[in-house]
Coordinates of C-alpha atoms in Angstrom, one line a residue:
M1 CA 17.5 -9.4 -21.0
E2 CA 13.9 -7.7 -22.4
F3 CA 13.0 -7.2 -18.8
L4 CA 15.9 -4.9 -18.0
L5 CA 15.7 -2.8 -21.5
A6 CA 11.9 -2.7 -20.4
H7 CA 13.0 -0.7 -17.3
R8 CA 16.3 0.6 -18.6
A9 CA 15.1 4.5 -18.4
E10 CA 13.1 4.2 -15.3
L11 CA 16.3 2.5 -13.6
W12 CA 18.6 5.3 -14.2
L13 CA 15.6 7.9 -13.0
R14 CA 15.4 5.9 -9.9
L15 CA 18.9 5.4 -9.4
L16 CA 19.6 9.3 -9.5
E17 CA 16.7 9.8 -7.2
H18 CA 17.9 7.3 -4.7
V19 CA 21.3 9.3 -4.6
W20 CA 20.0 12.4 -4.3
L21 CA 17.8 11.6 -1.5
T22 CA 20.4 9.9 0.5
A23 CA 23.1 12.4 -0.7
G24 CA 20.8 15.5 0.4
S25 CA 19.8 14.1 3.5
V26 CA 23.2 13.3 4.7
A27 CA 24.5 16.8 3.9
V28 CA 21.7 18.3 5.7
G29 CA 22.7 15.9 8.6
V30 CA 26.1 17.0 8.5
A31 CA 25.1 20.6 8.4
A32 CA 23.1 20.2 11.9
G33 CA 24.8 16.8 13.3
V34 CA 28.3 18.5 13.4
P35 CA 27.7 21.8 15.1
L36 CA 25.5 19.7 17.5
G37 CA 28.1 17.3 18.5
I38 CA 30.5 20.5 18.8
L39 CA 27.7 21.9 21.3
A40 CA 27.4 18.6 23.0
K41 CA 31.3 18.4 23.8
R42 CA 31.5 22.2 25.0
K43 CA 28.7 21.8 27.5
P44 CA 28.9 18.6 29.2
K45 CA 25.3 19.0 30.5
L46 CA 23.8 19.1 27.1
E47 CA 25.6 15.6 25.9
G48 CA 23.4 13.5 27.2
L49 CA 20.2 15.5 26.1
V50 CA 21.3 15.8 22.4
L51 CA 22.7 12.0 22.2
G52 CA 19.5 10.9 23.9
A53 CA 17.2 12.9 21.8
A54 CA 19.2 11.6 18.2
G55 CA 19.1 8.1 19.7
I56 CA 15.1 8.3 20.4
L57 CA 14.8 9.3 16.6
Q58 CA 17.1 6.6 15.5
T59 CA 14.4 3.9 16.9
V60 CA 11.2 5.1 15.4
P61 CA 10.5 2.5 12.9
S62 CA 10.9 4.1 9.6
L63 CA 7.7 3.7 8.0
A64 CA 6.1 5.2 11.2
M65 CA 8.6 8.2 11.0
L66 CA 7.4 8.8 7.3
A67 CA 3.6 8.8 8.0
L68 CA 4.3 11.3 11.1
L69 CA 6.1 13.3 9.1
M70 CA 3.5 13.5 6.5
V71 CA 0.9 14.4 8.9
L72 CA 2.9 17.1 10.5
I73 CA 4.2 18.7 7.2
A74 CA 0.9 18.6 6.0
A75 CA -0.6 20.8 9.2
L76 CA 2.1 23.5 8.5
P77 CA 0.8 26.9 7.1
A78 CA 2.2 28.3 3.8
L79 CA 5.5 29.6 4.3
P80 CA 6.7 33.1 2.8
Y81 CA 8.0 33.0 -0.9
F82 CA 7.7 28.8 -0.7
G83 CA 3.8 28.4 -0.3
R84 CA 2.8 25.1 1.1
V85 CA 5.5 22.2 1.9
R86 CA 4.4 19.2 0.2
S87 CA 3.1 16.6 2.5
I88 CA 3.9 13.4 -0.1
G89 CA 7.0 12.8 -1.9
A90 CA 10.8 14.5 -1.3
P91 CA 10.1 16.7 1.7
P92 CA 8.8 14.1 4.1
A93 CA 11.6 11.6 3.1
L94 CA 14.5 14.3 3.3
V95 CA 13.3 15.1 6.9
A96 CA 13.3 11.5 7.8
L97 CA 16.6 10.6 6.4
T98 CA 18.0 13.6 7.9
L99 CA 16.8 12.6 11.3
Y100 CA 18.1 9.1 11.3
A101 CA 21.6 10.4 10.0
L102 CA 22.0 12.5 13.1
L103 CA 23.0 9.9 15.6
P104 CA 26.2 8.7 14.0
I105 CA 27.0 12.0 12.8
I106 CA 26.8 13.7 16.5
R107 CA 27.9 10.5 18.4
N108 CA 31.1 10.6 16.0
T109 CA 31.7 14.2 16.4
V110 CA 31.7 14.2 20.2
A111 CA 34.0 11.0 19.9
G112 CA 36.3 12.7 17.6
L113 CA 36.8 15.9 19.8
G114 CA 37.0 13.9 22.9
G115 CA 40.1 12.1 21.2
V116 CA 42.3 15.2 20.4
P117 CA 45.7 14.6 22.6
Q118 CA 45.9 16.9 25.3
A119 CA 49.0 18.2 24.0
A120 CA 47.6 19.5 20.7
L121 CA 45.4 21.5 22.9
E122 CA 47.5 22.8 25.2
A123 CA 50.1 23.5 22.4
A124 CA 47.2 25.5 20.8
D125 CA 46.6 27.5 23.8
G126 CA 50.2 28.3 24.0
L127 CA 50.2 29.8 20.6
G128 CA 47.4 32.2 22.2
M129 CA 44.5 31.1 20.0
T130 CA 41.2 31.7 20.5
Q131 CA 38.7 29.0 21.0
R132 CA 37.1 28.9 18.1
Q133 CA 40.7 29.2 16.2
R134 CA 41.6 26.2 18.2
L135 CA 38.6 24.3 16.9
R136 CA 38.8 25.4 13.4
L137 CA 42.8 24.8 13.1
V138 CA 43.2 21.7 15.5
E139 CA 40.5 20.1 17.1
L140 CA 38.5 19.5 13.7
P141 CA 41.4 18.5 11.5
M142 CA 42.3 16.1 13.9
A143 CA 38.6 14.7 14.9
L144 CA 37.8 14.5 11.1
P145 CA 38.8 10.8 10.5
V146 CA 36.2 9.8 13.6
I147 CA 33.6 12.3 12.2
L148 CA 34.0 11.0 8.6
A149 CA 33.5 7.6 10.1
G150 CA 30.1 8.8 11.3
I151 CA 29.4 10.2 7.8
R152 CA 30.2 6.9 6.4
T153 CA 27.7 5.0 9.0
A154 CA 25.1 7.5 8.3
T155 CA 25.2 7.5 4.3
V156 CA 25.1 3.5 4.5
I157 CA 21.8 3.8 6.9
G158 CA 20.8 6.3 4.5
V159 CA 20.8 4.0 1.3
G160 CA 18.9 1.5 3.3
V161 CA 16.1 3.4 4.6
T162 CA 15.7 5.5 1.4
T163 CA 14.2 2.5 -0.2
L164 CA 11.5 2.9 2.1
A165 CA 10.8 6.5 1.0
A166 CA 8.9 5.1 -2.4
F167 CA 5.8 4.2 0.1
I168 CA 5.1 8.3 0.1
G169 CA 5.8 8.6 -3.3
A170 CA 9.4 10.1 -2.9
G171 CA 11.1 7.7 -5.7
G172 CA 14.1 5.9 -5.6
L173 CA 15.2 2.1 -6.1
G174 CA 12.4 1.4 -3.5
E175 CA 9.7 1.6 -6.1
F176 CA 11.1 -1.5 -7.6
I177 CA 10.9 -3.3 -4.4
N178 CA 7.7 -2.4 -3.5
R179 CA 6.1 -3.1 -7.0
G180 CA 7.8 -6.7 -6.9
L181 CA 6.6 -7.3 -3.2
Y182 CA 2.9 -6.3 -4.3
L183 CA 2.9 -8.2 -7.5
S184 CA 5.1 -11.2 -6.3
Q185 CA 7.6 -10.5 -8.9
E186 CA 11.1 -11.4 -7.7
R187 CA 12.7 -9.6 -10.6
L188 CA 11.4 -6.4 -9.7
I189 CA 12.3 -6.9 -6.2
L190 CA 16.0 -7.5 -7.4
L191 CA 15.9 -4.7 -9.8
G192 CA 15.6 -2.3 -6.7
A193 CA 17.7 -4.3 -4.3
I194 CA 20.8 -5.0 -6.1
P195 CA 21.7 -1.6 -7.1
A196 CA 20.7 -0.1 -3.9
A197 CA 22.8 -2.7 -1.8
W198 CA 25.7 -1.8 -4.5
L199 CA 25.2 1.9 -4.1
A200 CA 25.8 1.2 -0.5
L201 CA 29.0 -0.3 -0.9
V202 CA 30.2 2.2 -3.2
F203 CA 29.4 5.0 -1.0
D204 CA 30.8 2.9 2.0
Q205 CA 34.3 2.3 0.3
A206 CA 34.6 6.0 -1.3
L207 CA 34.0 7.5 2.2
R208 CA 36.5 4.7 3.6
W209 CA 39.0 5.8 1.0
A210 CA 38.3 9.7 2.1
Q211 CA 38.8 8.5 5.6
A212 CA 42.0 6.8 5.0
A213 CA 43.4 9.7 3.3
L214 CA 43.3 11.6 6.3
E215 CA 44.7 9.3 8.8
R216 CA 48.3 10.0 9.9
G217 CA 50.6 7.7 11.3
P218 CA 52.7 4.6 10.4
M219 CA 49.8 2.4 9.3
A220 CA 48.2 5.3 7.2
R221 CA 50.0 4.4 3.9
E222 CA 48.9 0.5 4.3
A223 CA 45.3 1.9 5.1
G224 CA 45.3 4.0 2.1
K225 CA 46.2 1.2 -0.3
S226 CA 43.5 -1.2 1.1
A227 CA 41.0 1.8 1.0
R228 CA 41.7 2.3 -2.8
R229 CA 41.5 -1.3 -3.4
G230 CA 38.2 -1.9 -1.6
F231 CA 36.7 1.3 -3.5
A232 CA 38.1 -0.1 -7.2
L233 CA 36.6 -3.7 -6.1
V234 CA 33.1 -2.6 -5.8
S235 CA 33.1 0.3 -8.2
A236 CA 34.5 -1.8 -11.2
P237 CA 31.8 -3.9 -11.4
A238 CA 29.1 -1.4 -10.9
L239 CA 30.6 1.1 -13.6
A240 CA 30.9 -2.3 -16.2
A241 CA 27.3 -3.1 -15.6
A242 CA 26.0 0.6 -16.1
A243 CA 28.1 0.7 -18.9
A244 CA 26.6 -2.2 -20.6
L245 CA 23.1 -1.4 -19.8
A246 CA 23.5 1.8 -21.4
L247 CA 25.1 0.4 -24.5
L248 CA 22.5 -2.5 -25.0
P249 CA 20.6 -1.6 -28.1
A250 CA 16.6 -1.2 -27.8
A251 CA 14.7 -4.5 -27.8
G252 CA 13.0 -3.4 -31.1
A253 CA 11.4 -0.5 -33.0
R254 CA 8.6 1.2 -31.0
A255 CA 5.6 3.4 -31.8
A256 CA 6.3 7.1 -31.2
L257 CA 4.3 8.2 -28.2
T258 CA 3.1 11.7 -27.7
S259 CA 4.6 13.2 -24.3
V260 CA 1.9 14.9 -22.0
H261 CA 2.7 17.6 -19.7
E262 CA 0.5 16.1 -16.9
R263 CA 2.1 14.4 -13.7
A264 CA 0.7 11.1 -13.0
A265 CA 0.6 8.8 -9.6
F266 CA -0.4 5.3 -10.1
T267 CA -0.4 2.3 -8.0
G268 CA 2.8 -0.1 -8.3
E269 CA 0.2 -2.7 -9.9
F270 CA -1.1 -0.6 -12.4
I271 CA 2.4 0.7 -13.5
E272 CA 3.4 -3.1 -14.1
R273 CA 0.4 -5.1 -15.4
P274 CA -0.3 -5.5 -19.2
D275 CA -3.9 -4.0 -18.6
G276 CA -2.0 -1.1 -16.8
L277 CA 0.3 1.8 -18.0
P278 CA 2.4 -0.4 -20.4
G279 CA -0.8 -1.2 -22.4
L280 CA -2.3 2.0 -21.9
E281 CA 0.7 3.7 -23.5
R282 CA 0.6 1.6 -26.5
A283 CA -3.5 1.9 -27.2
Y284 CA -3.3 5.7 -26.6
G285 CA 0.1 6.6 -28.0
L286 CA 1.1 8.9 -24.9
R287 CA 3.7 9.2 -22.1
F288 CA 3.2 11.1 -19.0
S289 CA 6.1 13.8 -18.3
E290 CA 6.3 12.2 -14.7
V291 CA 5.1 9.0 -13.4
R292 CA 4.9 8.3 -9.5
D293 CA 4.5 5.0 -7.8
M294 CA 2.2 5.9 -4.9
A295 CA -0.1 3.8 -2.6
E296 CA -3.5 4.4 -3.4
P297 CA -4.8 6.3 -0.4
L298 CA -2.1 8.7 -1.0
M299 CA -3.1 9.2 -4.6
Y300 CA -6.1 11.0 -3.9
G301 CA -4.6 13.9 -1.6
A302 CA -1.9 14.1 -4.2
L303 CA -4.3 14.8 -6.8
E304 CA -6.3 17.2 -4.5
R305 CA -3.5 19.4 -3.7
G306 CA -2.1 19.5 -6.7
A307 CA 1.2 17.4 -6.6
V308 CA 0.0 15.4 -9.7
D309 CA -2.6 15.8 -12.4
V310 CA -3.4 11.9 -13.2
I311 CA -3.9 9.3 -10.9
S312 CA -5.0 5.7 -11.6
A313 CA -8.6 5.0 -10.1
Y314 CA -11.4 2.6 -10.5
S315 CA -15.1 3.3 -11.3
T316 CA -16.5 2.0 -8.0
D317 CA -14.3 4.1 -5.7
G318 CA -16.0 5.7 -3.0
R319 CA -13.4 8.7 -2.7
L320 CA -14.3 10.1 -6.4
R321 CA -16.8 12.3 -5.0
A322 CA -15.3 13.3 -2.1
Y323 CA -12.1 14.4 -4.0
H324 CA -14.0 15.9 -6.7
V325 CA -11.9 13.5 -9.2
R326 CA -13.4 13.3 -13.0
L327 CA -13.2 9.5 -14.6
L328 CA -12.2 10.0 -18.6
E329 CA -13.8 7.8 -20.7
D330 CA -11.9 4.9 -22.3
D331 CA -12.9 6.1 -26.0
R332 CA -10.3 3.3 -27.6
H333 CA -11.9 0.6 -25.3
F334 CA -8.4 -0.3 -23.6
F335 CA -9.6 -1.8 -20.4
P336 CA -11.3 -5.1 -20.2
P337 CA -14.4 -5.8 -18.4
Y338 CA -13.8 -6.2 -14.5
E339 CA -16.7 -7.8 -13.2
A340 CA -16.2 -9.1 -9.5
A341 CA -16.9 -12.7 -8.3
P342 CA -15.7 -15.4 -5.5
V343 CA -13.1 -17.7 -6.8
V344 CA -13.2 -20.6 -4.7
R345 CA -11.0 -23.8 -4.6
T346 CA -12.6 -26.8 -6.1
A347 CA -11.4 -29.0 -2.8
V348 CA -13.0 -26.7 -0.4
L349 CA -16.5 -26.6 -2.2
K350 CA -16.2 -30.7 -1.8
R351 CA -15.7 -30.3 1.8
V352 CA -18.1 -27.6 2.7
P353 CA -21.4 -28.5 1.4
G354 CA -23.7 -25.4 0.4
L355 CA -20.6 -23.4 0.0
A356 CA -21.3 -22.3 -3.4
S357 CA -25.1 -21.9 -2.7
A358 CA -24.1 -19.4 0.3
L359 CA -21.8 -17.1 -1.6
E360 CA -24.0 -16.7 -4.9
L361 CA -26.6 -15.2 -2.7
L362 CA -24.7 -12.1 -3.3
A363 CA -25.2 -12.8 -7.2
G364 CA -26.6 -9.9 -8.9
R365 CA -27.3 -7.7 -5.7
I366 CA -24.7 -5.3 -6.0
D367 CA -24.4 -2.8 -8.4
E368 CA -21.9 -0.1 -9.2
K369 CA -23.9 2.5 -7.2
T370 CA -24.3 0.3 -4.2
M371 CA -20.4 -0.7 -4.1
R372 CA -19.5 2.8 -4.3
R373 CA -21.7 3.7 -1.2
L374 CA -20.2 0.9 0.5
N375 CA -16.6 1.8 -0.3
Y376 CA -17.2 5.7 0.5
E377 CA -18.9 4.3 3.9
V378 CA -15.3 2.7 4.8
D379 CA -12.9 5.0 3.4
E380 CA -14.5 8.5 4.2
D381 CA -16.9 7.5 6.9
K382 CA -14.6 5.8 8.6
R383 CA -16.8 2.9 9.5
A384 CA -15.2 -0.4 10.2
P385 CA -15.9 -3.0 6.9
R386 CA -17.7 -5.6 9.3
Q387 CA -20.1 -3.5 10.2
V388 CA -20.9 -1.9 6.7
A389 CA -21.2 -5.4 5.4
R390 CA -23.2 -6.7 8.1
Q391 CA -25.7 -3.7 7.7
F392 CA -25.6 -4.4 3.7
L393 CA -26.8 -8.1 4.5
L394 CA -29.4 -7.2 6.9
R395 CA -30.9 -4.7 4.7
Q396 CA -31.1 -7.6 1.7
G397 CA -32.3 -10.0 4.3
L398 CA -29.3 -12.4 3.6
L399 CA -27.8 -12.4 6.9
G400 CA -28.5 -15.8 8.7
S401 CA -29.0 -16.8 12.5
R402 CA -26.5 -19.7 12.7
L403 CA -23.4 -19.5 14.8
P404 CA -19.9 -20.9 13.7
R405 CA -19.4 -24.2 15.1
S406 CA -15.8 -25.9 15.7
G407 CA -14.1 -27.7 12.8
P408 CA -11.9 -27.1 10.1
A409 CA -12.4 -23.2 8.8
V410 CA -13.0 -21.9 5.5
V411 CA -10.1 -19.3 4.8
I412 CA -11.4 -16.2 3.0
A413 CA -8.9 -13.6 1.9
S414 CA -8.6 -10.4 0.1
K415 CA -6.5 -7.9 -1.4
A416 CA -4.7 -4.9 -0.1
F417 CA -7.6 -2.2 -0.9
T418 CA -11.2 -1.4 0.7
E419 CA -13.4 -2.9 -2.0
S420 CA -11.8 -6.1 -1.8
V421 CA -11.8 -6.1 2.3
I422 CA -15.5 -5.2 1.9
L423 CA -16.2 -7.9 -0.5
G424 CA -14.2 -10.6 1.8
E425 CA -16.2 -9.7 4.9
L426 CA -19.9 -10.1 3.0
M427 CA -18.6 -13.6 1.9
A428 CA -17.5 -14.3 5.4
Q429 CA -20.4 -13.3 7.5
L430 CA -22.4 -15.3 5.0
V431 CA -20.7 -18.6 5.6
E432 CA -20.7 -17.9 9.2
T433 CA -24.6 -17.0 9.5
R434 CA -25.7 -19.3 6.9
L435 CA -23.5 -22.4 7.0
G436 CA -22.3 -22.2 10.7
V437 CA -18.9 -22.7 9.4
R438 CA -16.1 -21.1 11.0
V439 CA -14.1 -18.7 8.9
Q440 CA -10.5 -17.4 9.1
R441 CA -10.2 -14.1 7.6
R442 CA -7.0 -13.1 5.7
F443 CA -7.8 -9.6 4.6
N444 CA -5.2 -7.0 3.2
L445 CA -3.0 -9.9 2.0
G446 CA -1.4 -8.0 -0.9
G447 CA -1.6 -7.5 -4.6
T448 CA -3.2 -9.6 -7.2
M449 CA -0.5 -12.6 -7.8
I450 CA 0.2 -12.7 -4.0
V451 CA -3.3 -13.6 -3.3
H452 CA -4.1 -15.7 -6.3
N453 CA -0.7 -17.7 -5.6
A454 CA -2.3 -18.0 -2.1
L455 CA -5.4 -19.4 -3.4
K456 CA -3.5 -21.9 -5.9
D457 CA -1.3 -23.2 -3.3
G458 CA -4.0 -24.0 -1.0
D459 CA -3.1 -21.1 1.7
I460 CA -6.5 -19.7 1.1
D461 CA -9.8 -20.9 0.1
V462 CA -12.2 -18.1 -1.3
Y463 CA -11.7 -14.6 -2.4
A464 CA -13.2 -12.1 -4.7
E465 CA -11.4 -11.3 -8.1
Y466 CA -12.0 -9.5 -11.1
T467 CA -12.5 -11.0 -14.9
G468 CA -10.4 -8.2 -16.5
T469 CA -7.8 -9.0 -13.8
A470 CA -7.8 -12.4 -14.1
L471 CA -7.8 -12.4 -17.9
T472 CA -4.7 -10.2 -18.4
A473 CA -2.6 -10.4 -15.3
I474 CA -3.0 -14.0 -14.1
L475 CA -4.1 -15.6 -17.4
G476 CA -1.7 -13.6 -20.0
L477 CA -4.7 -13.4 -22.3
Q478 CA -5.6 -10.4 -24.3
G479 CA -8.3 -8.4 -22.9
G480 CA -10.3 -7.2 -26.0
V481 CA -13.5 -9.1 -25.3
D482 CA -16.9 -8.1 -24.0
A483 CA -18.3 -9.1 -20.0
A484 CA -19.7 -12.3 -21.2
A485 CA -16.6 -13.5 -23.1
A486 CA -14.5 -12.5 -20.3
Y487 CA -16.3 -14.8 -17.6
E488 CA -16.7 -17.8 -19.7
I489 CA -13.0 -17.6 -20.6
V490 CA -11.8 -17.4 -17.1
S491 CA -14.6 -19.8 -16.0
R492 CA -13.4 -22.5 -18.4
E493 CA -9.5 -21.9 -17.7
Y494 CA -9.4 -21.5 -13.9
P495 CA -10.3 -25.6 -13.3
L496 CA -8.1 -26.6 -16.0
R497 CA -5.1 -24.8 -14.8
F498 CA -5.5 -23.8 -11.1
N499 CA -8.3 -26.1 -9.8
C500 CA -10.6 -23.3 -8.9
R501 CA -13.8 -22.2 -9.7
W502 CA -15.5 -18.7 -10.5
L503 CA -18.8 -18.5 -9.0
K504 CA -21.7 -16.1 -10.0
P505 CA -20.5 -12.5 -10.4
F506 CA -21.6 -10.1 -7.5
G507 CA -23.5 -7.7 -10.1
F508 CA -21.0 -4.8 -10.7
N509 CA -18.0 -4.0 -13.0
N510 CA -15.2 -2.0 -11.3
T511 CA -13.2 -0.7 -14.3
Y512 CA -9.7 1.0 -14.3
A513 CA -9.9 4.4 -15.5
L514 CA -7.7 7.6 -15.2
G515 CA -8.9 10.2 -12.8
V516 CA -8.4 14.0 -13.2
R517 CA -9.6 16.9 -11.0
E518 CA -12.9 18.4 -11.6
A519 CA -11.7 21.8 -12.4
D520 CA -8.9 20.6 -14.7
A521 CA -11.6 18.7 -16.7
L522 CA -13.7 21.7 -17.1
A523 CA -10.8 24.2 -17.8
H524 CA -9.2 21.9 -20.3
G525 CA -12.3 20.3 -21.9
W526 CA -11.3 16.5 -20.8
R527 CA -13.8 14.2 -21.7
T528 CA -11.8 11.2 -22.7
I529 CA -8.2 9.6 -22.5
S530 CA -7.4 10.9 -25.8
D531 CA -8.0 14.7 -25.0
L532 CA -5.0 14.4 -22.7
T533 CA -3.0 14.5 -25.8
R534 CA -5.0 17.4 -27.3
R535 CA -3.8 19.8 -24.8

């Protein structure tokens, strides 16, 4: 119950966004699909072309469609009176959802018009109707139940596809699902999946009721009763759940938060983690006017184009300079230290002699400036992490000369961001060339809890973790300690709880931070996070 109350306000917001995206795209799909269906029926030579094109669009994977539209919209020039169309968020999502809605609407329009009885058409001609009058007064009314069935199909498809729009910052219930998958939290997945499934049922049954109301014939009355019962069956529990959630009292008194006008884009992990947005709001007493769940690579582009004003960043990110991002000082010392270090299963250390010594060759050799440069080479120079890691090891004189031999592999994993992949590659190449042990790479595995659970369960053997993340997000402890204390705590707790061991840190502290545009920081005098509340 506490979990629901904590997410209640956001649940209403995401539900409304989901309804708006679905309804808006279906409305545009009807406006475009019905005329295209009429055109295809009137001109048989075009029917195959129109239906074929709509069918091809339907086969494009949803994420690929969203990514393609982001690129195409970003390439558009500024439009008169409207300016540049945002390539992140609702615009590409609405276009994609509309394209997916076209096929069932066009196909059912063609089928509905083709099913109009010939006698009705001859009667209309006998009355002297023009072609337009015949379409408006005879063909469309008689075809409407079939057309509505296509709209019903498009709507249900739209509810499902809209969950993927969260990947590009368009909002909707998919934001909960994405966060839940990234953090391996079933409650978050269900918080998005159950309302989305119920929304699809409500839309489906509502349109079924409307479809039944248009039916004529001996079975129409019974069909109408069945449709009404179906709508009541799915809508009553949904309304009861919504009312119960709305009427539940708040969990307890909360400190008043100062609203700031800036729009924020954060990763799903930052939004949910205790050392992320929830704790930050309490520590600084602020609340952003808008918070978007956005994938890390998209945040920087959104900040640069002015779609958002604040992002969650980290201090060793190589894109800070490229996108002119200013990190605000954590003047209330909310964020804990985040020293990166290898975390290894104890069983693997026993099985592979010299593994700890090989990995600890990296101890103290990577400072913040070096890690930022390595990240920049991958993110901005578009070099492969394997190449960047190899070059670093060669410069440091750490790369060995041995070749991996056959035998059991050491499984080295990474989280789904650039720095973690680079660190994973550095460790993998050391193990291969110094010990001659075969390495299985499982990079971009997911968020913190996914990778941690894989380590705990023995599915992977090694990955790079951060002391602050382990302290707060994994161990559930308070973060108000210095770097030495944080490392001492995680080094003590991991063998006891997870049968894993922390090795010596790489040498850099990659702390969470809030990033803003350099120009905004200069214009408003922003230097610290507290300055955001003084505008």
